[in-house]
Amino acid sequence: MSEFIIETHDLVKKFGNFTAVNGLSLQVPVGSIYGFVGPNGAGKTTTMRILTTLTRPTSGGAFINGVSVLDDPRAVRRAIGYMPDEFGVYDDMRAWEYLDFFASCYDIPLAERKKLIDDLLALVDLSHRREDMVDKLSRGMKQRLSLARTLAHDPSVLILDEPASGLDPRARVEIRELLVELAKMGKTIFFSTHILADVSEICTHIGIVEAGQIIAQGSMDEMRAQLQPHREITVTVRDAEAAETVKRTVGGLTGVVNVVDLEAKGGRYRVRIDYTGDDDGVAALNASINNAGVSILGFTEETKDLEAMFMRVTKGIVT
Amino acid sequence: MQTIDARERGIAQAIAWLRRGLLTHVAVTLLVALLGLLAGFQSSPELLGMVRQSLMFNYSGAADAAALLLVLISLANISALLVLVVAIQAHESWVLPGNVLVILANLVLVVWLGCLTGLLTVVFGGLAVASMARVSGLLRSNPVMVRELRGRMRGARAFVVLTLYLALMGGFSLILYFIFGAVNAQNASSATGIIGRTLFTGVVGIQLLLIILIAPSFTAGAITGERERQTYDLVRTTLLSTPSFILGKLESSLAYILLLLLAAIPLQALAFLFGGIGQAELLLAFVILGVTALAFGAVGIYFSASQTRTLSASVRTYAVISIGAFGAPLIALFVLNLLLGSSLVSSGSDAAPLIETTLQYLRLLATSLNPFTTAIDTQALLVEQQVWGVYARTLASNGSTIPMISSWIPFTIVYVAAAAVLMVVTIRATRSNDHES
Ligand SMILES: Nc1ncnc2c1ncn2[C@@H]1O[C@H](COP(=O)(O)OP(=O)(O)OP(=O)(O)O)[C@@H](O)[C@H]1O
Ligand SMILES: [Mg+2]
């Protein structure tokens, strides 16, 4: 078995003349939290529906655990837990009955189901809602219940289509924490989202898709490095003279690409250093400024936020 | 714990045995029917006598009746085996007892009538049971059925519906009682028998009407409803198999209808107080009602699986039922009755008996395609001749007799087989639909 639990090769899906997925290849490593981002209509949902055996690809291959979704859909279904972007709940069931139904659909024997349901409800913090009718639950609770449902058969991969859409900030954070917890339990999580803050907060890997193609993918660190040619360090000092000293000191050091004066803010002078070195180099920079006798008020590395990265790579192709 | 593969293999084996049994019965049907035709055309009754000697050696009736019975027994076996094949794919818990029941019924036929073809089912069914018995954890209650019944039986709604239904039926019986009581009051003292029969017929008629309205509407929304509620994808990504899903939908609707039928039995039995009907009537009425619900429910399921909206599924279901079970057979009956009364039969020509025989059997078939005509015919036969099975019918053209059968038997065979075939087709179509999307 390969190290990638989800893999697609040149996946293509056409609806009539329209190509929704256009040669998409992605790799999701075992145990990762993989954020699948891209503009509306990029083909995220379509890709997920192929991976969950609900849609047949026009061409290309899709594999879960090395098993092709076309060759053995049952094995694939056993391995995945799927939460669609839009889903309904049965209006005539209690929370525990909802889970009981899906557990029985996964052939879990009656004797094991009661404990399983209790555990699942506790995991998603809905134990106190056990007897409530499902359609009376709030949207956030329904989402959490649905997440519990995807876990009924202890799958190794969760495929979640916009699990946090339509939720208030608190509910969103709760889902996010739940995902991290599930990843700690050893599950691989592959989820699509539009909320980049979620991605930068919890993802270990990210894939950016546009017009049915992956345009960038990799671990968060790789992606940052790839999208940002250098690190940007901002040094804040007391006066213009100190700023000059900083510029002079670091100017000749290896790895320093550029040094720029930033606009003074609140009477404080700021210098931005574009640097290509590693963490040790950053520490050395800091030390050398100190050694030059400058008292540093602030020494921060700007992590370019994901929003900017997203805007830079996606060209805004309208599909 | 057995692996899933071992389980699937056991099931596949059982299905293979049942299928072999099914095919041999098809062969028997064709063979006996062919011999019957041959005997008819060459007017050599000794051919059928041979058939009775070898395959129905304990049967004391006429040779041609024996041949008819043989064909019917094989047809009934085909229906039963088809149902078992569908049910075993869905891992239904009643498959094993159902299979044993079918075997026992055939054993009875073997011992009672000396019907050797019953042994085919005994052997192949037995092998299927053996294959199933080796599979552990095969049988379980259908998840979809459990879910649906839980929802349907919840709270006041189910209770209210049941109460309303019984109140309606009770009210209707009372009205019938008063009308016919008044009409017959001045007549003979034996009127109570007529009252009893009228009450019973009225209640069964109303039930049949209700079932024809309810059963398709329950099932026509069963699968489209999942699509409209956006729960279809959730269920389809689980390990629940297509047969389990489809059959669970049908069963949950039928289970509720069965409850309604059982609840009304006391009302039907009220007719016992007045006399005029027997247990046979009660039992056969129940069979006809149940079989109607099964077949019409299956039509609903078929369209529910192939359509995206409940409305279009319902429209198509009712259209097919009104044409297939009402329009076509009733028109056919009308035409056949005209022909039977025409000079074609009464001309006294040489061909007349053969034509009349053919028309009579076609009339039997047309009668058994509609639940109302089936019920009326079955009831009339019971009342007039106390016959629920085979009887001899005298031909108008030459006074000889041909074997006939109470129409509830072909009705049951045809409707059950149709339901099973519809389920097979639905399962196939659902699988390939899901694959195409
Ligand atoms: N069944 C279908 N028939 C025709 N076109 C479809 C079908 N499903 C999806 N599409 C089209 O394929 C394209 C990709 O859709 P998809 O839902 O995969 O995008 P997405 O990335 O999930 O978008 P969003 O972020 O809005 O959820 C869209 O233009 C959509 O209209
Ligand atoms: Mg989407």
Short mmCIF file of N, CA and C in Angstrom, two decimals, chain A residues 13-132:
data_model
loop_
_atom_site.label_atom_id
_atom_site.label_comp_id
_atom_site.label_asym_id
_atom_site.label_seq_id
_atom_site.Cartn_x
_atom_site.Cartn_y
_atom_site.Cartn_z
N LYS A 13 -14.13 14.33 -15.53
CA LYS A 13 -15.58 14.11 -15.48
C LYS A 13 -16.26 15.14 -16.35
N LYS A 14 -16.99 14.62 -17.33
CA LYS A 14 -17.73 15.51 -18.22
C LYS A 14 -19.21 15.35 -17.98
N PHE A 15 -19.91 16.47 -17.95
CA PHE A 15 -21.38 16.44 -17.97
C PHE A 15 -21.79 16.95 -19.34
N GLY A 16 -22.11 16.04 -20.22
CA GLY A 16 -22.40 16.47 -21.59
C GLY A 16 -21.13 17.06 -22.21
N ASN A 17 -21.24 18.28 -22.65
CA ASN A 17 -20.06 18.93 -23.24
C ASN A 17 -19.21 19.63 -22.20
N PHE A 18 -19.79 19.78 -21.02
CA PHE A 18 -19.12 20.57 -20.00
C PHE A 18 -18.15 19.70 -19.19
N THR A 19 -16.93 20.16 -19.06
CA THR A 19 -15.93 19.41 -18.31
C THR A 19 -15.83 19.98 -16.90
N ALA A 20 -16.32 19.23 -15.93
CA ALA A 20 -16.30 19.72 -14.55
C ALA A 20 -14.96 19.43 -13.89
N VAL A 21 -14.40 18.24 -14.18
CA VAL A 21 -13.09 17.88 -13.66
C VAL A 21 -12.22 17.56 -14.86
N ASN A 22 -11.05 18.17 -14.90
CA ASN A 22 -10.29 18.16 -16.14
C ASN A 22 -8.85 17.72 -15.91
N GLY A 23 -8.67 16.40 -15.73
CA GLY A 23 -7.31 15.89 -15.54
C GLY A 23 -6.76 16.20 -14.16
N LEU A 24 -7.57 15.90 -13.16
CA LEU A 24 -7.18 16.25 -11.79
C LEU A 24 -6.38 15.10 -11.15
N SER A 25 -5.21 15.42 -10.64
CA SER A 25 -4.39 14.41 -9.95
C SER A 25 -4.08 14.94 -8.56
N LEU A 26 -4.49 14.18 -7.56
CA LEU A 26 -4.15 14.62 -6.21
C LEU A 26 -3.68 13.45 -5.37
N GLN A 27 -2.91 13.75 -4.35
CA GLN A 27 -2.41 12.73 -3.43
C GLN A 27 -2.63 13.19 -2.00
N VAL A 28 -3.30 12.39 -1.25
CA VAL A 28 -3.54 12.73 0.15
C VAL A 28 -2.78 11.72 1.01
N PRO A 29 -1.77 12.18 1.75
CA PRO A 29 -0.98 11.25 2.55
C PRO A 29 -1.78 10.70 3.74
N VAL A 30 -1.41 9.50 4.17
CA VAL A 30 -2.05 8.88 5.32
C VAL A 30 -1.90 9.79 6.54
N GLY A 31 -2.99 9.98 7.26
CA GLY A 31 -2.95 10.72 8.52
C GLY A 31 -2.96 12.23 8.37
N SER A 32 -3.10 12.73 7.16
CA SER A 32 -3.05 14.18 6.99
C SER A 32 -4.43 14.79 7.17
N ILE A 33 -4.43 16.11 7.39
CA ILE A 33 -5.67 16.88 7.28
C ILE A 33 -5.49 17.69 6.01
N TYR A 34 -6.23 17.31 4.99
CA TYR A 34 -6.00 17.86 3.65
C TYR A 34 -7.11 18.83 3.31
N GLY A 35 -6.76 20.08 3.12
CA GLY A 35 -7.75 21.09 2.75
C GLY A 35 -7.83 21.19 1.24
N PHE A 36 -9.05 21.06 0.73
CA PHE A 36 -9.26 21.05 -0.71
C PHE A 36 -9.99 22.36 -1.03
N VAL A 37 -9.25 23.34 -1.53
CA VAL A 37 -9.85 24.66 -1.72
C VAL A 37 -9.85 25.05 -3.19
N GLY A 38 -10.73 25.94 -3.50
CA GLY A 38 -10.85 26.40 -4.87
C GLY A 38 -12.13 27.19 -5.01
N PRO A 39 -12.21 27.99 -6.06
CA PRO A 39 -13.40 28.83 -6.23
C PRO A 39 -14.66 28.01 -6.50
N ASN A 40 -15.81 28.65 -6.44
CA ASN A 40 -17.08 27.98 -6.74
C ASN A 40 -17.04 27.36 -8.13
N GLY A 41 -17.53 26.14 -8.23
CA GLY A 41 -17.61 25.49 -9.54
C GLY A 41 -16.28 24.94 -10.01
N ALA A 42 -15.29 24.85 -9.11
CA ALA A 42 -13.97 24.37 -9.51
C ALA A 42 -13.97 22.87 -9.75
N GLY A 43 -14.93 22.17 -9.17
CA GLY A 43 -15.00 20.72 -9.34
C GLY A 43 -14.70 19.95 -8.07
N LYS A 44 -14.76 20.61 -6.93
CA LYS A 44 -14.46 19.94 -5.66
C LYS A 44 -15.50 18.88 -5.34
N THR A 45 -16.77 19.29 -5.39
CA THR A 45 -17.84 18.35 -5.06
C THR A 45 -17.84 17.18 -6.03
N THR A 46 -17.64 17.48 -7.32
CA THR A 46 -17.62 16.41 -8.31
C THR A 46 -16.51 15.41 -8.01
N THR A 47 -15.33 15.90 -7.68
CA THR A 47 -14.21 15.02 -7.34
C THR A 47 -14.57 14.15 -6.14
N MET A 48 -15.18 14.76 -5.14
CA MET A 48 -15.54 14.00 -3.94
C MET A 48 -16.60 12.95 -4.24
N ARG A 49 -17.52 13.28 -5.12
CA ARG A 49 -18.55 12.30 -5.48
C ARG A 49 -17.96 11.12 -6.24
N ILE A 50 -16.91 11.37 -6.99
CA ILE A 50 -16.23 10.26 -7.66
C ILE A 50 -15.53 9.39 -6.62
N LEU A 51 -14.86 10.04 -5.68
CA LEU A 51 -14.13 9.30 -4.64
C LEU A 51 -15.06 8.49 -3.75
N THR A 52 -16.31 8.93 -3.62
CA THR A 52 -17.24 8.22 -2.75
C THR A 52 -18.13 7.25 -3.53
N THR A 53 -17.76 6.94 -4.76
CA THR A 53 -18.45 5.97 -5.63
C THR A 53 -19.83 6.42 -6.07
N LEU A 54 -20.17 7.69 -5.85
CA LEU A 54 -21.51 8.14 -6.25
C LEU A 54 -21.56 8.54 -7.72
N THR A 55 -20.42 8.90 -8.28
CA THR A 55 -20.36 9.31 -9.68
C THR A 55 -19.23 8.56 -10.36
N ARG A 56 -19.47 8.16 -11.58
CA ARG A 56 -18.41 7.48 -12.33
C ARG A 56 -17.58 8.51 -13.08
N PRO A 57 -16.25 8.42 -13.00
CA PRO A 57 -15.43 9.34 -13.76
C PRO A 57 -15.54 9.04 -15.26
N THR A 58 -15.38 10.06 -16.09
CA THR A 58 -15.38 9.84 -17.53
C THR A 58 -14.10 9.11 -17.94
N SER A 59 -12.99 9.53 -17.34
CA SER A 59 -11.73 8.78 -17.52
C SER A 59 -10.82 9.08 -16.34
N GLY A 60 -9.70 8.36 -16.30
CA GLY A 60 -8.78 8.55 -15.18
C GLY A 60 -9.08 7.60 -14.05
N GLY A 61 -8.22 7.59 -13.04
CA GLY A 61 -8.38 6.65 -11.94
C GLY A 61 -8.52 7.36 -10.61
N ALA A 62 -9.29 6.76 -9.72
CA ALA A 62 -9.43 7.28 -8.36
C ALA A 62 -9.28 6.11 -7.41
N PHE A 63 -8.42 6.26 -6.42
CA PHE A 63 -8.10 5.14 -5.53
C PHE A 63 -8.19 5.56 -4.07
N ILE A 64 -8.79 4.70 -3.28
CA ILE A 64 -8.79 4.87 -1.83
C ILE A 64 -8.04 3.67 -1.28
N ASN A 65 -7.01 3.91 -0.50
CA ASN A 65 -6.24 2.78 0.03
C ASN A 65 -5.69 1.90 -1.08
N GLY A 66 -5.45 2.47 -2.23
CA GLY A 66 -4.97 1.68 -3.36
C GLY A 66 -6.04 0.91 -4.10
N VAL A 67 -7.30 1.02 -3.64
CA VAL A 67 -8.40 0.30 -4.31
C VAL A 67 -9.13 1.27 -5.23
N SER A 68 -9.32 0.84 -6.46
CA SER A 68 -10.00 1.70 -7.43
C SER A 68 -11.49 1.80 -7.10
N VAL A 69 -12.03 3.00 -7.19
CA VAL A 69 -13.45 3.19 -6.90
C VAL A 69 -14.33 2.45 -7.90
N LEU A 70 -13.77 2.16 -9.06
CA LEU A 70 -14.56 1.45 -10.07
C LEU A 70 -14.51 -0.05 -9.86
N ASP A 71 -13.35 -0.56 -9.42
CA ASP A 71 -13.19 -2.01 -9.30
C ASP A 71 -13.92 -2.57 -8.09
N ASP A 72 -13.82 -1.91 -6.97
CA ASP A 72 -14.39 -2.47 -5.76
C ASP A 72 -15.06 -1.38 -4.92
N PRO A 73 -16.22 -0.91 -5.37
CA PRO A 73 -16.88 0.18 -4.65
C PRO A 73 -17.21 -0.18 -3.20
N ARG A 74 -17.50 -1.45 -2.95
CA ARG A 74 -17.84 -1.83 -1.57
C ARG A 74 -16.66 -1.64 -0.62
N ALA A 75 -15.48 -2.05 -1.09
CA ALA A 75 -14.29 -1.88 -0.25
C ALA A 75 -14.04 -0.39 0.00
N VAL A 76 -14.30 0.42 -1.05
CA VAL A 76 -14.10 1.86 -0.90
C VAL A 76 -15.10 2.42 0.12
N ARG A 77 -16.36 1.98 0.01
CA ARG A 77 -17.37 2.47 0.95
C ARG A 77 -17.05 2.08 2.39
N ARG A 78 -16.45 0.92 2.53
CA ARG A 78 -16.10 0.48 3.87
C ARG A 78 -15.00 1.37 4.45
N ALA A 79 -14.16 1.90 3.57
CA ALA A 79 -12.99 2.66 4.05
C ALA A 79 -13.29 4.13 4.30
N ILE A 80 -14.38 4.64 3.71
CA ILE A 80 -14.62 6.08 3.80
C ILE A 80 -15.84 6.44 4.63
N GLY A 81 -15.81 7.63 5.18
CA GLY A 81 -17.00 8.24 5.75
C GLY A 81 -17.23 9.52 4.97
N TYR A 82 -18.45 9.72 4.48
CA TYR A 82 -18.70 10.83 3.57
C TYR A 82 -19.78 11.75 4.12
N MET A 83 -19.50 13.03 4.06
CA MET A 83 -20.51 14.02 4.42
C MET A 83 -20.67 14.96 3.24
N PRO A 84 -21.81 14.91 2.55
CA PRO A 84 -22.02 15.78 1.38
C PRO A 84 -22.18 17.24 1.80
N ASP A 85 -22.11 18.13 0.81
CA ASP A 85 -22.24 19.55 1.15
C ASP A 85 -23.67 19.89 1.57
N GLU A 86 -24.62 19.28 0.87
CA GLU A 86 -26.01 19.48 1.27
C GLU A 86 -26.61 18.12 1.53
N PHE A 87 -27.21 17.97 2.69
CA PHE A 87 -27.81 16.67 2.96
C PHE A 87 -29.04 16.87 3.82
N GLY A 88 -29.94 15.93 3.74
CA GLY A 88 -31.15 16.03 4.54
C GLY A 88 -31.07 15.08 5.72
N VAL A 89 -31.94 15.30 6.67
CA VAL A 89 -32.07 14.33 7.76
C VAL A 89 -33.50 13.81 7.72
N TYR A 90 -33.68 12.60 8.17
CA TYR A 90 -35.04 12.07 8.24
C TYR A 90 -35.78 12.83 9.33
N ASP A 91 -37.01 13.23 9.03
CA ASP A 91 -37.69 14.10 9.99
C ASP A 91 -38.38 13.31 11.09
N ASP A 92 -38.36 12.01 11.01
CA ASP A 92 -39.13 11.26 11.99
C ASP A 92 -38.26 10.38 12.89
N MET A 93 -37.04 10.86 13.16
CA MET A 93 -36.13 10.03 13.95
C MET A 93 -35.51 10.80 15.10
N ARG A 94 -35.15 10.07 16.14
CA ARG A 94 -34.37 10.64 17.22
C ARG A 94 -32.88 10.54 16.86
N ALA A 95 -32.08 11.33 17.57
CA ALA A 95 -30.64 11.37 17.26
C ALA A 95 -30.03 9.97 17.32
N TRP A 96 -30.37 9.21 18.37
CA TRP A 96 -29.74 7.90 18.51
C TRP A 96 -30.24 6.94 17.44
N GLU A 97 -31.52 7.11 17.04
CA GLU A 97 -32.07 6.22 16.00
C GLU A 97 -31.40 6.49 14.66
N TYR A 98 -31.09 7.76 14.45
CA TYR A 98 -30.40 8.16 13.22
C TYR A 98 -29.06 7.41 13.12
N LEU A 99 -28.31 7.44 14.20
CA LEU A 99 -27.02 6.74 14.20
C LEU A 99 -27.22 5.23 14.12
N ASP A 100 -28.26 4.75 14.80
CA ASP A 100 -28.54 3.31 14.80
C ASP A 100 -28.84 2.82 13.38
N PHE A 101 -29.60 3.62 12.65
CA PHE A 101 -29.93 3.24 11.27
C PHE A 101 -28.67 3.12 10.43
N PHE A 102 -27.81 4.12 10.50
CA PHE A 102 -26.62 4.07 9.66
C PHE A 102 -25.66 2.98 10.12
N ALA A 103 -25.58 2.76 11.43
CA ALA A 103 -24.73 1.67 11.92
C ALA A 103 -25.23 0.34 11.38
N SER A 104 -26.56 0.17 11.35
CA SER A 104 -27.09 -1.10 10.84
C SER A 104 -26.87 -1.22 9.33
N CYS A 105 -26.84 -0.07 8.65
CA CYS A 105 -26.53 -0.11 7.21
C CYS A 105 -25.09 -0.56 6.97
N TYR A 106 -24.25 -0.41 7.97
CA TYR A 106 -22.87 -0.87 7.85
C TYR A 106 -22.70 -2.25 8.46
N ASP A 107 -23.82 -2.96 8.64
CA ASP A 107 -23.76 -4.35 9.12
C ASP A 107 -23.20 -4.47 10.53
N ILE A 108 -23.30 -3.43 11.32
CA ILE A 108 -22.79 -3.54 12.69
C ILE A 108 -23.85 -4.25 13.53
N PRO A 109 -23.46 -5.34 14.22
CA PRO A 109 -24.45 -6.13 14.95
C PRO A 109 -25.15 -5.32 16.03
N LEU A 110 -26.40 -5.69 16.26
CA LEU A 110 -27.25 -5.00 17.23
C LEU A 110 -26.56 -4.86 18.59
N ALA A 111 -25.87 -5.93 18.99
CA ALA A 111 -25.29 -5.96 20.33
C ALA A 111 -24.22 -4.88 20.51
N GLU A 112 -23.54 -4.51 19.41
CA GLU A 112 -22.47 -3.53 19.54
C GLU A 112 -22.95 -2.10 19.36
N ARG A 113 -24.18 -1.97 18.86
CA ARG A 113 -24.59 -0.63 18.43
C ARG A 113 -24.84 0.35 19.57
N LYS A 114 -25.38 -0.16 20.69
CA LYS A 114 -25.73 0.77 21.77
C LYS A 114 -24.49 1.50 22.28
N LYS A 115 -23.46 0.73 22.53
CA LYS A 115 -22.23 1.35 23.04
C LYS A 115 -21.63 2.28 21.99
N LEU A 116 -21.65 1.82 20.75
CA LEU A 116 -21.12 2.62 19.65
C LEU A 116 -21.82 3.98 19.58
N ILE A 117 -23.15 3.95 19.67
CA ILE A 117 -23.92 5.19 19.56
C ILE A 117 -23.59 6.12 20.72
N ASP A 118 -23.49 5.54 21.94
CA ASP A 118 -23.13 6.37 23.09
C ASP A 118 -21.77 7.02 22.89
N ASP A 119 -20.82 6.24 22.40
CA ASP A 119 -19.47 6.78 22.18
C ASP A 119 -19.48 7.89 21.14
N LEU A 120 -20.20 7.64 20.05
CA LEU A 120 -20.24 8.64 18.98
C LEU A 120 -20.88 9.94 19.45
N LEU A 121 -21.99 9.80 20.17
CA LEU A 121 -22.68 11.00 20.66
C LEU A 121 -21.78 11.77 21.62
N ALA A 122 -21.05 11.04 22.45
CA ALA A 122 -20.14 11.71 23.39
C ALA A 122 -19.03 12.43 22.62
N LEU A 123 -18.55 11.79 21.58
CA LEU A 123 -17.45 12.37 20.80
C LEU A 123 -17.85 13.71 20.19
N VAL A 124 -19.06 13.79 19.67
CA VAL A 124 -19.48 15.04 19.04
C VAL A 124 -20.29 15.91 20.00
N ASP A 125 -20.25 15.53 21.29
CA ASP A 125 -20.84 16.36 22.32
C ASP A 125 -22.35 16.51 22.15
N LEU A 126 -23.01 15.42 21.88
CA LEU A 126 -24.46 15.48 21.71
C LEU A 126 -25.18 14.48 22.63
N SER A 127 -24.45 14.01 23.65
CA SER A 127 -25.04 12.99 24.52
C SER A 127 -26.35 13.47 25.12
N HIS A 128 -26.42 14.76 25.44
CA HIS A 128 -27.62 15.29 26.08
C HIS A 128 -28.77 15.43 25.09
N ARG A 129 -28.50 15.25 23.82
CA ARG A 129 -29.55 15.38 22.79
C ARG A 129 -29.97 14.02 22.23
N ARG A 130 -29.57 12.98 22.93
CA ARG A 130 -29.79 11.62 22.46
C ARG A 130 -31.21 11.36 21.99
N GLU A 131 -32.18 11.81 22.78
CA GLU A 131 -33.57 11.49 22.50
C GLU A 131 -34.29 12.56 21.68
N ASP A 132 -33.57 13.61 21.30
CA ASP A 132 -34.22 14.68 20.54
C ASP A 132 -34.46 14.26 19.09
#
